[in-house]
């Protein structure tokens, strides 16, 4: 029994001694900061032991490796002559690796030689990738930037149809004594391929219908951008739950590469519904049914209704898509509208036939509108029937459709009717609406918008409220209720004259938003303008503050505005808007 007892006591003594000698180590790093400091700490093996117990022998071994690890971590950033001084000292039972760095001057590019053998001159994407290569002559050598630029050139070659392009030479020569580097790259571009046959798989439509979405002509040079354009068109068509477009490079032959399009049908019938609150319309409910395709020709049918406190609508739209490069479609609609605002009441029926397509980068809509119904504005009761052609041009740009920090939109429209041609009066009207957004700093946005309108009409009393100009409301001059700004006329039994709408419109707005968290922000705004007739422009001002919330369903804007210096309006008005900026 003695021998096991002695062995147990010896092992216990060794464990106690090891525990007594166990220590921790920490790093003190001087002479470096920012991303370089982060890179060095990530590369230091001694830093990885900061939360572990180590022996003195381990501490000495980790410290000896530190200098080479630091130098290796700095070389990808262009610092090839870094000097490291320091000491390993004991602090109680622990160790401190005190390291002082002198990173020295960086290596810069003395010569950049990029050669592409093949017929690549004049191809914009390739020229762009070459001209934007970094690091450029005189710039600091950065290995990560070098690899990204090298990959960008190769991707540009592939995207332009050089599917067999090969990087045949790549060399970075560093002269440490001169802090200089030479970059030499060479590609063999090979043959430039053209588009071959396009094969559609899994679609619910015949190929002859789907082929109209293809944005290239037969035997055009292969282009990755064209493939992405086809994929986007198929996604936008709203027919498919899956749309994947890819080149079948394994079957490329005779200078042509076939294209495979994998599709899967989307849900054919979609039902929508929900509650909403709008300060212009009051609380309400909306619902709809959409048949995404009615037949093999891709026709669409949609029904929609809104039942709100001050607005009820029922509408149907039949759409005939004519796929092509101009996103052409024919649209036929019927809509009934019953609206009751602070200034007017109207019940109208509208029939519409429109032709919509992309035209020089604009969405151009040409159409014929038939509008008939009864209305009351102030003390004026009337009924009207109008048949008029209409044209609109719309264009918008945004770096982010959900929350743009750089974007704008512009809509121009014109319409006209002739007395006697199924119209109760002759009129002509033009409108313009614009919005401009720019980010300010990391957390702010400046937003400005404007609206202009002009009408020439023989009998103003025959124009229904929706063809008259009013101002005031969520998207007009905040601080005023919906459509409460415009020319007025006396009404028997009322102390103040009542708004009847005008023939002209001029409204502008300026707003600043500041976000104090990724999803929450505040806004300050000033809106100004008037709806008027003739030269009787009377500037109205509204100003206030608001709250912004980037919710899962879109940007929510809650504003409190007040009119400034208006004898007909006072107090604070609440405005709530949900939806995209543009």
C-alpha angles and dihedrals in degrees: 000000000000096000096056090044092053091047091051092050092050093051091048090051091051092049091050091049092049091049091050092052096045112110142164130242131214134188127234110194124189134179099035138075144159121036091343091059090048091051093049094049090049090053097045111099090199090061090057089060094055092107096038133084114245139179124240090254091054091048092053092047093050092048093052090055094049099084095056092042091053093049092048091050093053098047095076087059092053100261106126100157103053116154122211126198129172150111141244109231135174122242107190106301092340134078131232122205101204109193126181118192133202102186094185126202117329126247110256131199111265097175133015116192117180117174128181114186110208144054097307103123115123096017102132100211092050093045089050093050091050096045093048095047112138139235090044127190109301094018127114116271108252115179095200093051089047092054092046092050092047090051091047092057091048091048090049091053092050092044091053093053103269092126094164096051113144132194100228099172133028123161136157112193115194122196103197095190091058097034087232135130137193122209119202122182131169132182131188101215096194124189121348110231129217130212114277128190119326117225121199119203130187098010127139092219132073117261093247089064095046093046089068088071092060108110097201134071125236112285095011113148113271113264129183089207090057090053091052090048091054091048092050092049091052091048092048091050087072093217099109139059090197127034117169123167121189140157117249094223093172089066096044110129141156091017095303130105120201119226124223121204116194113199137175124189119251122225104294100214121039125191121199133184144147150139122271141178123213124173090216095049105023124228117329151143129249132195139173148175122213126190101201092200127011099184144358090282091065098246114167133213128194135180122191136175135185124196110185137151094263102015136053122176138171119188142165129195128194114194130193109195116207100193118213142108092300097052090235123190140165116219131194121186144175121195135177116199130189111182131174116184132165089269108030149022124208142170113192141166119211130193117190138183118184141175114211129186144142110270121182090332094313129104102239121196123188118183153150120236129196114192127179135162151095128286145172124209116182101314095336116108119188150146128216145184120201132177114188142156117236136196131189137179121199131182133166139171128193136167088214120019092204098046113004121197091179118031149107142193134202130187124185122185139176133183136170140181133194125220110243095025094095088297129111093212141014117248143156125199137181128186137183128193125183138175130186128190130188131173117237114203119322098307109030141077132193115209127187129174138174141188130199130182139173131186132187110193137166097211113022092187089066093060112099117226093262091062094046123084121247131165132207131074142079097318098031127041109345117214089054128083119249113296096349096129121082144082113324137209132191117267122199111250094019123103095211127046113255130236115257100172130251145247096237137045135195120170132160135178138191123193138173123202125193121189116209091183133018092268106023131067146148132234140203121198146177121199126187141173145082145241107229149151126238113336096330096114112162112184114229121195131200127178138171152123133275147188124233127204125181094212127182089257096048142286113327116205121193113182135180112202136175132197117244122221098344119142092201098049137043142147130055124308124203118221125187124185127174121188146058123324095234 
